[in-house]
Every structure is written in C-alpha cells, then in structure tokens.
Coordinates of C-alpha atoms and ligand atoms in Angstrom, one line a residue:
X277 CA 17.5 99.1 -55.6
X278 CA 16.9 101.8 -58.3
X279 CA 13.6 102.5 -58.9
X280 CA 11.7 104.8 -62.1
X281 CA 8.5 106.3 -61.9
X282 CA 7.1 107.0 -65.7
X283 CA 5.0 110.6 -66.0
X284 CA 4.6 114.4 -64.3
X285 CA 2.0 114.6 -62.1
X286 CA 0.3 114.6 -58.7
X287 CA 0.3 111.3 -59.0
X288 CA 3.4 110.1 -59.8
X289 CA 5.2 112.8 -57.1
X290 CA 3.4 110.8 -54.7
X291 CA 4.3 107.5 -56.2
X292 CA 7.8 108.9 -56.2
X293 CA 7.7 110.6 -52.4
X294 CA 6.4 107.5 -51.4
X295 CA 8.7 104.6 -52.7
X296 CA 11.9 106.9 -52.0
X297 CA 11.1 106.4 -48.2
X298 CA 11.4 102.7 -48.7
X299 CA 14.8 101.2 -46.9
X300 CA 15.4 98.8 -50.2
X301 CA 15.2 101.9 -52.5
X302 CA 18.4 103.7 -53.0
X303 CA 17.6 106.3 -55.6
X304 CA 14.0 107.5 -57.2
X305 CA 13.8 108.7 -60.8
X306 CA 11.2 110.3 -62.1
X307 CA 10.8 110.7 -66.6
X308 CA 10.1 113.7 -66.6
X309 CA 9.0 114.6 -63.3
X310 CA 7.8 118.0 -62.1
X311 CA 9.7 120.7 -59.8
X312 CA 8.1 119.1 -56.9
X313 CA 9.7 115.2 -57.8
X314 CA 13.0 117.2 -58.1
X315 CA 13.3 117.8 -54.7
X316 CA 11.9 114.4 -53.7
X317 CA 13.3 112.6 -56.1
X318 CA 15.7 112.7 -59.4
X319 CA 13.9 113.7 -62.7
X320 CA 15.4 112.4 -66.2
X321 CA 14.3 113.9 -69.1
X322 CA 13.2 111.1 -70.6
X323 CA 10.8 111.3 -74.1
X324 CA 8.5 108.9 -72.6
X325 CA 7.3 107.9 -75.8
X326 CA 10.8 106.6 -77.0
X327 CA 11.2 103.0 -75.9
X328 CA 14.5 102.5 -76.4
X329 CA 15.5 105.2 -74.6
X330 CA 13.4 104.0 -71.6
X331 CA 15.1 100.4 -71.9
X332 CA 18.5 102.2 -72.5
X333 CA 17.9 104.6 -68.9
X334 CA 16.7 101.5 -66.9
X335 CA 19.6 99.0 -68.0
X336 CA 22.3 102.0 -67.5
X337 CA 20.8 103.3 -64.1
X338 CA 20.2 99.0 -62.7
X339 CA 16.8 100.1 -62.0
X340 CA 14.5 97.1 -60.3
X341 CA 11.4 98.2 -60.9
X342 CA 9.5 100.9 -63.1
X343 CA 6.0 102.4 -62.2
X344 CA 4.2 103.7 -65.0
X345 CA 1.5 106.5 -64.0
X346 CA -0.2 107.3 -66.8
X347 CA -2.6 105.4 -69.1
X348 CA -0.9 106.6 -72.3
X349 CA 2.0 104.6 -72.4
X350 CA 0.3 101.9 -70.6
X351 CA -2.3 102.0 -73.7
X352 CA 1.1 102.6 -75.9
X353 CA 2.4 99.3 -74.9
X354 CA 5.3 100.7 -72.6
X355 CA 4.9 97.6 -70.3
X356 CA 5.1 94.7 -72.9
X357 CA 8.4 96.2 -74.6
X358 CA 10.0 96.6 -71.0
X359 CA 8.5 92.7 -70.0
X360 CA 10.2 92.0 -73.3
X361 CA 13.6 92.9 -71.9
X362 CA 12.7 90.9 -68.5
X363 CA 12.8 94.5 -66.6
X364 CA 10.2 94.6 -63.2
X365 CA 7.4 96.8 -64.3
X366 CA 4.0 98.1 -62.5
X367 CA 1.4 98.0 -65.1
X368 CA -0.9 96.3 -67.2
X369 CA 0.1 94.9 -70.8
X370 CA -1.3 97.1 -73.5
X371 CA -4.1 94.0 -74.0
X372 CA -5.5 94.5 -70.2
X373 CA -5.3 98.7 -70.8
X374 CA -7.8 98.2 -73.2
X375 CA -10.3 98.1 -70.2
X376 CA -9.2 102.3 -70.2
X377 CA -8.1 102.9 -73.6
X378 CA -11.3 101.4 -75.4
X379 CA -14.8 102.0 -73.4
X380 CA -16.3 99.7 -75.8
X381 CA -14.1 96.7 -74.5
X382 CA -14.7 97.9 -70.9
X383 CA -18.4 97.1 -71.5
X384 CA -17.7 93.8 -73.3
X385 CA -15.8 92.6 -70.3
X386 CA -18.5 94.1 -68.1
X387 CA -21.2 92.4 -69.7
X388 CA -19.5 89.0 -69.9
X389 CA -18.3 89.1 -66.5
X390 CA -21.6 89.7 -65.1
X391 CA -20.5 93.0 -63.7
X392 CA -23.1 95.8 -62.9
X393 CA -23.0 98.9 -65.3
X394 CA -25.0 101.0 -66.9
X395 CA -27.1 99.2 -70.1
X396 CA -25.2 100.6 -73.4
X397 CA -24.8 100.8 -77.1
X398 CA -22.3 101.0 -79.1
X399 CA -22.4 102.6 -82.8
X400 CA -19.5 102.6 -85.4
X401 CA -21.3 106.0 -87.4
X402 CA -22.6 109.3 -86.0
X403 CA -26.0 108.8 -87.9
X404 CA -27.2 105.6 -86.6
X405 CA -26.0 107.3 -83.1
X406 CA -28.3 110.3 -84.2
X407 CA -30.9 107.9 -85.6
X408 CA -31.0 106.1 -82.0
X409 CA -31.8 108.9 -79.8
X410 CA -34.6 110.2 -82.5
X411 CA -36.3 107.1 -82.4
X412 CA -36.1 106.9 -78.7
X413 CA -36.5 110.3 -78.0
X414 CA -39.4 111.7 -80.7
X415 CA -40.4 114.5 -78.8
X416 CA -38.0 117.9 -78.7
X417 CA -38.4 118.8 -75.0
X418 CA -37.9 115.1 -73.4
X419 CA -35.8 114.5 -70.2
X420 CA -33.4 112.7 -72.0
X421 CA -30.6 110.2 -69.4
X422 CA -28.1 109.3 -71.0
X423 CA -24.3 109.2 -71.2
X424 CA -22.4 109.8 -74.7
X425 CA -18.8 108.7 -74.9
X426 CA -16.1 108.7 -77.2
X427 CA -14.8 105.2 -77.6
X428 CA -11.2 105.9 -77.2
X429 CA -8.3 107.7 -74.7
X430 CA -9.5 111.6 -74.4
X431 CA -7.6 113.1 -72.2
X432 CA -11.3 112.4 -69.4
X433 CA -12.8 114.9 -71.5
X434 CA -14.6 112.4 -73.9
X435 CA -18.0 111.6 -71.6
X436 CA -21.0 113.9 -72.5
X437 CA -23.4 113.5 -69.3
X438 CA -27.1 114.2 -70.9
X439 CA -30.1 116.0 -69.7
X440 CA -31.9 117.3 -72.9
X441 CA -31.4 115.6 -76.6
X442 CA -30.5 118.8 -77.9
X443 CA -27.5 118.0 -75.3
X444 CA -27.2 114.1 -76.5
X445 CA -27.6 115.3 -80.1
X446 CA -24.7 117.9 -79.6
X447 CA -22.5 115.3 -78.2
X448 CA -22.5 113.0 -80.5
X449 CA -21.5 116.0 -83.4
X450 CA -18.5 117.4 -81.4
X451 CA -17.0 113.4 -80.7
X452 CA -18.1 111.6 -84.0
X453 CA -19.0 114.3 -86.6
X454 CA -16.5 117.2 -85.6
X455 CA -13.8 114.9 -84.1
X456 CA -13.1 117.0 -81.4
X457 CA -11.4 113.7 -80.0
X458 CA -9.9 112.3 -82.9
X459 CA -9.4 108.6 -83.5
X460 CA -11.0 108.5 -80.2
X461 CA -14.4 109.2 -81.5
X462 CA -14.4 106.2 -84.5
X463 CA -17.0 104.7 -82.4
X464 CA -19.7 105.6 -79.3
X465 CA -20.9 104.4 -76.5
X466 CA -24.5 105.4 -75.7
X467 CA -25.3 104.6 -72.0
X468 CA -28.2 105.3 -69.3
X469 CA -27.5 108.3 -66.6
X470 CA -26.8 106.6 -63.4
X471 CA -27.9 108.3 -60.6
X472 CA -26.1 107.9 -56.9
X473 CA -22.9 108.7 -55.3
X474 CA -19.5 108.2 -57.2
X475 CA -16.6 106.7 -55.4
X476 CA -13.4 105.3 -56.5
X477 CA -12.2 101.7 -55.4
X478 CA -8.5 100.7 -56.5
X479 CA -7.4 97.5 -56.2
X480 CA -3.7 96.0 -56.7
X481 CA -3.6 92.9 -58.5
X482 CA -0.9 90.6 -60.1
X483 CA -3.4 89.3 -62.0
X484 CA -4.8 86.1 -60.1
X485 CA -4.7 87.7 -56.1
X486 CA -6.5 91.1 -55.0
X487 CA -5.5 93.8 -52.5
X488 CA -8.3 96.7 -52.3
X489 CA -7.0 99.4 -51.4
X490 CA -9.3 102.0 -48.8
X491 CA -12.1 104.1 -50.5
X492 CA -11.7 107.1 -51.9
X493 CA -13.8 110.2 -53.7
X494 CA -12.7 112.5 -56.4
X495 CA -14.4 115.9 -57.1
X496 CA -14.2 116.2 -60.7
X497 CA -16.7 119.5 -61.9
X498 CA -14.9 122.7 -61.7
X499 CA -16.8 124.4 -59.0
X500 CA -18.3 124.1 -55.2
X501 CA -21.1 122.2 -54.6
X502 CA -19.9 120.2 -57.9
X503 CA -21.1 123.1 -61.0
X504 CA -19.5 123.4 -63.8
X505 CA -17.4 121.6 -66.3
X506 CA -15.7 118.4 -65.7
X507 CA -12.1 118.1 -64.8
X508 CA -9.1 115.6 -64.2
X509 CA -10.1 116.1 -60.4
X510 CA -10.3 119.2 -58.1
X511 CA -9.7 117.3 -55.0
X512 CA -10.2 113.8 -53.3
X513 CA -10.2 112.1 -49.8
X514 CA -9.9 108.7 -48.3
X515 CA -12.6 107.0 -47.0
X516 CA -15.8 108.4 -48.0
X517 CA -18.1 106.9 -44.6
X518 CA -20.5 106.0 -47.4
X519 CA -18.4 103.1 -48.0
X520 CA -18.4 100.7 -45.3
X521 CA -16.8 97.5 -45.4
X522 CA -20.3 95.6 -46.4
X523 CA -20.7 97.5 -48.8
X524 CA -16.4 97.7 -49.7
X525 CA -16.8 93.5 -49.7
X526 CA -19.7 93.6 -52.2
X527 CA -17.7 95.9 -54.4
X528 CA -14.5 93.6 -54.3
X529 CA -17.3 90.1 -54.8
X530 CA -19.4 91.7 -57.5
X531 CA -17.0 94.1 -59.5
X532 CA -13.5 93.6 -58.9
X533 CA -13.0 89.7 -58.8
X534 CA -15.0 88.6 -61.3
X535 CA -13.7 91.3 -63.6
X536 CA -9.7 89.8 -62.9
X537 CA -11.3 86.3 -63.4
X538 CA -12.5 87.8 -66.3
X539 CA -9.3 89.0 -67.7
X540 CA -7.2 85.6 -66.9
X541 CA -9.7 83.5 -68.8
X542 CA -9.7 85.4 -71.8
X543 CA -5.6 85.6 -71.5
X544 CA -5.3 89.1 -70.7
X545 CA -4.0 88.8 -67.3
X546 CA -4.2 92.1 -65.6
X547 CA -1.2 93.2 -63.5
X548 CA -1.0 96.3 -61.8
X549 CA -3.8 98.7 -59.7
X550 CA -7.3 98.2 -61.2
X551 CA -9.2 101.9 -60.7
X552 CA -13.0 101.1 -60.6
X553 CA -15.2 104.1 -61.1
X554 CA -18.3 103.6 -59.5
X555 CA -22.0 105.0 -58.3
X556 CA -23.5 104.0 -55.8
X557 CA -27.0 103.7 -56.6
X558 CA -30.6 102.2 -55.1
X559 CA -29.7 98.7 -56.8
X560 CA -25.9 98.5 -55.6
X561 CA -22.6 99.5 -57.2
X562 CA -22.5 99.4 -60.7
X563 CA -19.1 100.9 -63.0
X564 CA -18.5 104.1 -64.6
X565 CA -15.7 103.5 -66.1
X566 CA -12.3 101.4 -65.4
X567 CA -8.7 103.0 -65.3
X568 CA -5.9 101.0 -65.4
X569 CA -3.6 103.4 -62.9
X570 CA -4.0 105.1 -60.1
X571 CA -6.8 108.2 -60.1
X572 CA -5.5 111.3 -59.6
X573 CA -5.5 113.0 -57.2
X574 CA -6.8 109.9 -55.5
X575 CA -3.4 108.6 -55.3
X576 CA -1.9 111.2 -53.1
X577 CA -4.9 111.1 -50.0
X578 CA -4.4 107.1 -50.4
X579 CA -0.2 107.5 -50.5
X580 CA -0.6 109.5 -47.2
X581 CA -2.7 107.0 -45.6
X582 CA -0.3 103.9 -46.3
X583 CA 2.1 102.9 -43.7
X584 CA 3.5 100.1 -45.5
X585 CA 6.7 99.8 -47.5
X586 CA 5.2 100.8 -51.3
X587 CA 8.0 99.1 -52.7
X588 CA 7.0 96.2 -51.1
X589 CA 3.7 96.2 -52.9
X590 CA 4.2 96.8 -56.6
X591 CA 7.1 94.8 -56.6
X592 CA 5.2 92.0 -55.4
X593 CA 2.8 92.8 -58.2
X594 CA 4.9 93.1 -60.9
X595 CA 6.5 90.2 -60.0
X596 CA 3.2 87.9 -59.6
X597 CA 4.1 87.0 -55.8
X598 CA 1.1 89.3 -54.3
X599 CA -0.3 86.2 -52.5
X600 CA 3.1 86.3 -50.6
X601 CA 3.2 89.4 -49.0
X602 CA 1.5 90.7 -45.9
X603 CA -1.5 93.0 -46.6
X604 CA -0.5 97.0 -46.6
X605 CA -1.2 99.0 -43.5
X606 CA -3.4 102.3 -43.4
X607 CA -3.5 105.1 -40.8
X608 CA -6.4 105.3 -39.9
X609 CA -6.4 108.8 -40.2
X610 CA -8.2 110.0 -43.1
X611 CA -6.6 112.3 -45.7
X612 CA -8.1 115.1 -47.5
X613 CA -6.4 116.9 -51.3
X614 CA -7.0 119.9 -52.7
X615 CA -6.3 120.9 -55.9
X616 CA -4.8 124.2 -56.8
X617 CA -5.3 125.3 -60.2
X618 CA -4.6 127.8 -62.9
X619 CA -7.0 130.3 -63.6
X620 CA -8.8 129.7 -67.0
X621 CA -8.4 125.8 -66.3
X622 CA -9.9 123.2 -67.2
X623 CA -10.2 125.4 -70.3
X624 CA -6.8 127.6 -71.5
X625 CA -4.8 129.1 -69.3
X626 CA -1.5 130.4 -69.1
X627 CA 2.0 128.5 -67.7
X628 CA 5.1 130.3 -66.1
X629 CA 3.8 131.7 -63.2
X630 CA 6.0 132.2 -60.2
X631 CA 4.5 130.0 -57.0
X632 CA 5.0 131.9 -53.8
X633 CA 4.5 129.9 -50.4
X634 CA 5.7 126.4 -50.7
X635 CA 7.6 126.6 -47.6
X636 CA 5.3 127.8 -45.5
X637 CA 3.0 125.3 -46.3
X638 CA 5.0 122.4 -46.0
X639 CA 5.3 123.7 -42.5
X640 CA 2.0 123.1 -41.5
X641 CA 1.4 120.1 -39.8
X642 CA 0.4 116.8 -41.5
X643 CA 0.8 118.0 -44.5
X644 CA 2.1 117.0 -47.7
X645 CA 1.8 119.4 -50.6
X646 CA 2.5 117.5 -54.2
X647 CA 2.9 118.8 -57.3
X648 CA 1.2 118.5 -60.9
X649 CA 1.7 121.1 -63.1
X650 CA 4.8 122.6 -61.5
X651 CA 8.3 123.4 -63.6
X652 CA 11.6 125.2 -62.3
X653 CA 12.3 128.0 -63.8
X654 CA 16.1 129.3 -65.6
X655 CA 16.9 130.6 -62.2
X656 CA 15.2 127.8 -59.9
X657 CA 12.2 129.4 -59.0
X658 CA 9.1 127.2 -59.1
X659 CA 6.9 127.8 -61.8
X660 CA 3.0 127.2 -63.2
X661 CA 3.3 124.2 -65.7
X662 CA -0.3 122.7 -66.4
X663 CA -3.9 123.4 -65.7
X664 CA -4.0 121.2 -62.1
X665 CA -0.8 123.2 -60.4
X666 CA -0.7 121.6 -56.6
X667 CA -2.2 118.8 -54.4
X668 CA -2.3 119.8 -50.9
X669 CA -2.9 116.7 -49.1
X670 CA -3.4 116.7 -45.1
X671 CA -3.9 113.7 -42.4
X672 CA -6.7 115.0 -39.9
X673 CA -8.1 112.5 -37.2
X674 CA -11.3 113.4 -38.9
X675 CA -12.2 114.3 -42.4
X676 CA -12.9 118.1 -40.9
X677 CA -9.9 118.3 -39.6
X678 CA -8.2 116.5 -42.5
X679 CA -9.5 119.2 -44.4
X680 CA -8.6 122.7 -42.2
X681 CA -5.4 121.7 -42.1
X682 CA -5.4 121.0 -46.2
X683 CA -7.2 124.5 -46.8
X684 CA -4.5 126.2 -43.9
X685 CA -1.6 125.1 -46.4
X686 CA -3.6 126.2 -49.1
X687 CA -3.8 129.6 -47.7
X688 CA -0.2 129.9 -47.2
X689 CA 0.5 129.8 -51.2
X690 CA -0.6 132.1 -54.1
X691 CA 0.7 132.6 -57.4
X692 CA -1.5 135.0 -60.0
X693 CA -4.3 133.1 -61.0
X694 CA -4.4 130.8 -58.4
X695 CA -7.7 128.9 -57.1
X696 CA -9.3 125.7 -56.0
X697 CA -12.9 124.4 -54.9
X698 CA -13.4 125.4 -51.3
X699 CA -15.4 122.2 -50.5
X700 CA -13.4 119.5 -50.7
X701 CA -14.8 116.5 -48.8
X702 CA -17.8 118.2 -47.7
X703 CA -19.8 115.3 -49.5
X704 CA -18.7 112.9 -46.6
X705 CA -21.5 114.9 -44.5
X706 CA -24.5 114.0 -46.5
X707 CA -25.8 111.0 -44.5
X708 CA -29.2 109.8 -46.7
X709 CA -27.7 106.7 -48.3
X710 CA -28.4 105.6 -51.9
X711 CA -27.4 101.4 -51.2
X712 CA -29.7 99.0 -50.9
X713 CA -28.4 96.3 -48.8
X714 CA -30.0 93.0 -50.5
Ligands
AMP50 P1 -15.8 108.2 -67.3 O1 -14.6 108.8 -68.0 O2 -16.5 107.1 -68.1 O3 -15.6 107.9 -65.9 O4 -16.8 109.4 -67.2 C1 -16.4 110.6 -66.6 C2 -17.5 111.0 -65.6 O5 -18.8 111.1 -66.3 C3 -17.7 110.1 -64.5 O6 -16.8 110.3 -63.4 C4 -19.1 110.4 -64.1 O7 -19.2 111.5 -63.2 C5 -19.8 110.7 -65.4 N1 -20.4 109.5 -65.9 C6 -19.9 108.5 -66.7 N2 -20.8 107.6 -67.0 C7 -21.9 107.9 -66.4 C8 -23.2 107.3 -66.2 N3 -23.5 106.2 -66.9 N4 -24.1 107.9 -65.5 C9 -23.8 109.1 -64.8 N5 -22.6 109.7 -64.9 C10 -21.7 109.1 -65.7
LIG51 N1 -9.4 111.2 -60.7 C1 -9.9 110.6 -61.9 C2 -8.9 109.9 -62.7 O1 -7.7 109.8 -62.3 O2 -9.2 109.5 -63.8

C-alpha cells in the first residue's frame, strides 16, 4: 500500500523512515517533508492546510493510510474531512484534539475522570487573573508556585512557569493583555508548580484498547543542566530507569485508561497515540499537559527502539482493530537524540545554511540521524530550514553508550551556527527517586 505522512519534522522523518521499511508499504509520501524525508521517502508539496487538495493527493496516489504529525491540522479538523471521504487516517477527530488544542478542556476531562493534575483555574479576563494572584499573593516578595498558560495552541511557547508574582503578573500581560499568543490567550489557566521529574508516556489507542508505548524523556530548556528558555525539545531518550513497570502500570491504571474511558463516554472517542506529559512527584504521577501526537523528538529514540511492523500498528488504530493485533516489539536497547540547532534558536535565527557532515555521520554505528528543519537547496545541497535542524538518534546497550555514539555523529557535522545541549540523558543517572509507592 501507499502510505502519507502529514508535516516536516523530526518526527514525521521518523514516522516516514519507519513505515517505509514495512513489506506492505510500497511508497512513503511525505506533505511537505524535509531534505531528510526526500531521501527516505517522497515529499509532495502539499499546502497542508488545503483539504481538498489533501483528499485530491490521497485518492490520485491510492494511499491506505495517512499519518498526521502535527497538532495543527489535527486541531484544524484534517482527520474528520478525510474520515468523511472513508480514507484510513492516524489521528484523533478535531473533538478528541481538544485535550491539546484547549488546556482548559484538558483540565475538564482531568477533573471528571479522576485523573491526577495539578489544582487549576481558569479565567475568561486578564483582570480577575491579575485580581487572583493579588489576593493570594498580598505581599511583593512571596515565593509564588504557580503555572500560567494560555488556553489555546502556541506553538509550546504558551506555559509561564512561576517563581515570583512579578513573574505570574508578567505572564498573564504578555498572553491575555498583550496577546503575544493571539486567540490563544482568550482565556487562562492558573495552576500550582509541580515539583518532580517529567517524563513522557505515549500510548496508542483506537479509542476503546491501549498499547503504551516504552517511557521516554524530553529535555526541553535551552541549555545543559536544563537553564534557560523553554524549547520544542533539545533532546530525548527511551526509557528513563525512573520509570519502572510498577510505576509504568500505575501511569496506564490512573492516567491513561480512565482518561480513554473518559473520552468514549462523553462521545469523543479518541483514536490515535495519546502523549501524556507527566511529573513524577512525592504523591505519584499527575499530568502536565496532553498532546494528541507523538512528542518530538520523543518519536525518533521510540521509532529506533520498535522492532515491529509500524504499519501494522497505526493501521490497526485507525481502523479500530487494535485489540487484534499482537503487541509491538522493542529492542531492548535504549536510544538516546540529540538535537542540533540553529544558533539564535529558540529565539530568531537565520535559515539557509549549508550542513556539512551528513555522511559521515550516518556512518557511525547505530545511528540514525533525522531531520527537522532541513531544506535542499537550488543545487541539492542540504540546507538550515527551522530553529531544531537535526535529531541524531543512536542505539547503545546502555543509555552511556546510547549517548557517545549519538554525540560521535554529532561531531562529525557542522554547519555555521551549529549547537546542541551536551547532556542529553544525563538525567537517567540521578538515582534519589521522587515516587511514593502507595
Ligand atoms: P505544557 O505545554 O503544559 O506541557 O507545559 C510546558 C512545560 O511547562 C512542561 O513540559 C513543564 O516543564 C512545564 N509545566 C507545565 N505545567 C507545569 C506545572 N503545573 N508544574 C511545573 N511545571 C509545569
Ligand atoms: N517534545 C515535546 C512535544 O512534542 O510537545
């Protein structure tokens, strides 16, 4: 069969590498695709945001099943006009991506669901926001713990983590007063600061059976030893010890299953990998946030690690026959991706710049190195296209050597401007752990 992958990232290269080693899958498209799914794959440029055009490309190329990566056209409601047209798709209806696209119905299924999180408010004006935290907070100089978030989609920009209420008080100006998020900002979410380890836990459902998929963690500040601003992820790797499977079982028991249940009752049946962001703290796993996709760059240490037939899986899913298929196999190996980035990013930074090294590094052993931000340029050279450039994923028989072989392909390539975090994984080494077992 003819399978599409929808987006341009790390992640979908991956998706894309992955389900073109299938046996069933004849040819891989990816709309639009990077220079990296060129070479794996076949990129279409496809305006993503034109539906008919979409429809038009998947009756005229037969394709079986589309995979959408991101969450804007999931939010968009990509998947119901394809469904529409009876075409296999990967992906929640734009109903279920409301759990992404609005944090204030992620809470609302939270809290009705009986799912851990962090106690919230929501406010529809900046001033009662501002009112809140003056109230609560009357003195100046206060530790203030608390989360402010923009409602809507923003790009993983839109989350304020608070120390001071100078900082809380600022936050809510730049998303609700200055709209430095748009529509995004029409309403707030006021939360309390959890404290703990963060870990992602996907799962692939077709709405009524659950496959959780191994453990990951994403390093999303800018800098080592996690300083700085917040990005779309510097790096991730699959599993994080932390994560046993007692504490993997109470994750899928208390979070994930009752939060499909959840969905089915209220008839929003959600189809496609459910991305719980979680800490880990001294009460248990509660949720940061749910995405309705696979994380990136969590997606490529996890891709590396499945032995199984990908095809195979989201098929399954899209199709609603999950409980039929045999459950996915792992290496056992973990996998370790580092991000390569753009000087200037996650702030401005310039495109167009020439990438030197990708051969070498795909040399190296066990590695796989998968683009984001990459473009070919008028005379086929690759080319700088985003902020995140490269994922240079490795298999290692242990997360240290996962990661030398990761950074050894990372040495191999340079382009001006060219950097990542130089700690990647290192947090699997901390042993103190933050779970009470009860
Ligand atoms: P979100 O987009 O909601 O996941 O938020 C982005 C990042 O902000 C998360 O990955 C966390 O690092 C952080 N964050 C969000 N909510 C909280 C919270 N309640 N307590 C502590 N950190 C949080
Ligand atoms: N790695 C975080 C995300 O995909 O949202």
């Amino acid at each position: 069969m003819n399978v599409l992958v929808v987006g341009s990232g790390g992640r979908e290269h991956a998706l894309a590498w992955k389900l073109a080693q299938s046996s069933q899958v004849r040819r891989t498209f990816v709309a639009p695709g990077n220079a990296g799914t060129a070479e794996d794959a076949e990129n279409i440029p496809l305006q993503v945001s034109d539906t008919a055009a979409v429809v038009k490309f998947i009756k005229q190329e037969q394709i079986g099943l589309t995979v959408i990566g991101p969450e804007a056209p999931l939010v968009a409601g990509l998947v119901d006009a394809l469904r529409e047209e009876q075409l296999a798709v990967f992906g929640p209806s734009q109903s279920a991506a409301q759990l992404e696209g609005s944090k204030v119905f992620c809470k609302q299924v939270l809290h009705s669901a009986d799912v851990p999180t962090a106690d919230y408010r929501v406010f529809d004006d900046p001033e009662s926001a501002t009112r809140h935290i003056l109230d609560r907070y009357p003195q100046a100089d206060e530790s203030v713990p608390l989360v402010v978030k923009a409602d809507g989609l923003a790009a993983g920009k839109g989350v304020v983590v608070c120390g001071t209420r100078d900082e809380a008080l600022n936050a809510i100006d730049r998303i609700a007063r200055a709209r430095e998020f748009g529509a995004a900002g029409d309403r707030l979410v006021i939360e309390e600061r959890l404290d703990g380890e963060e870990v992602s836990v996907l799962a692939v459902t077709d709405g009524r059976t659950l496959v959780t998929l191994p453990p990951a963690q994403d390093h999303k500040p800018a800098y080592d030893g996690d300083r700085g601003p917040n990005t779309g992820g510097m790096g991730a790797y699959s599993p994080p010890p932390r994560v046993d499977s007692d504490l993997l079982s109470q994750i899928e028991e208390q979070i994930l299953v009752p939060t499909i249940h959840h969905m089915k009752r209220s008839r929003k049946p959600f189809q496609g990998v459910l991305y719980a962001g979680l800490m880990v703290t001294h009460q248990g796993p509660k949720v940061l946030e749910f995405n309705v996709r696979f994380g990136d760059p969590e997606c490529q240490p996890l891709l590396m690690r499945l032995q199984s037939d990908l095809l195979d899986l989201l098929l399954a899913t899209a199709e609603g026959r999950l409980d039929s298929i045999a459950a996915p196999k792992w290496d056992k190996r973990p996998a370790v991706c580092v991000v390569m980035a753009s000087e200037g990013y996650p702030g401005n930074y310039e495109k167009g710049k020439t990438i030197r090294g990708l051969r070498e590094a795909a040399e190296v052993d066990d590695v796989k190195v998968f683009h984001a931000g990459t473009a070919l340029s008028s005379t086929d050279q690759v080319v700088t296209n985003g902020g995140r450039v490269l994922g240079i994923t490795a298999l290692g028989n242990t997360i240290s050597a996962a990661k030398l072989q990761a950074y050894t392909a990372v040495k191999c390539i340079r382009w001006n401007g060219a950097w990542c975090r130089k700690d990647i994984s290192d947090r699997s080494r901390i042993t103190t752990t933050n779970r009470s077992v009860s």
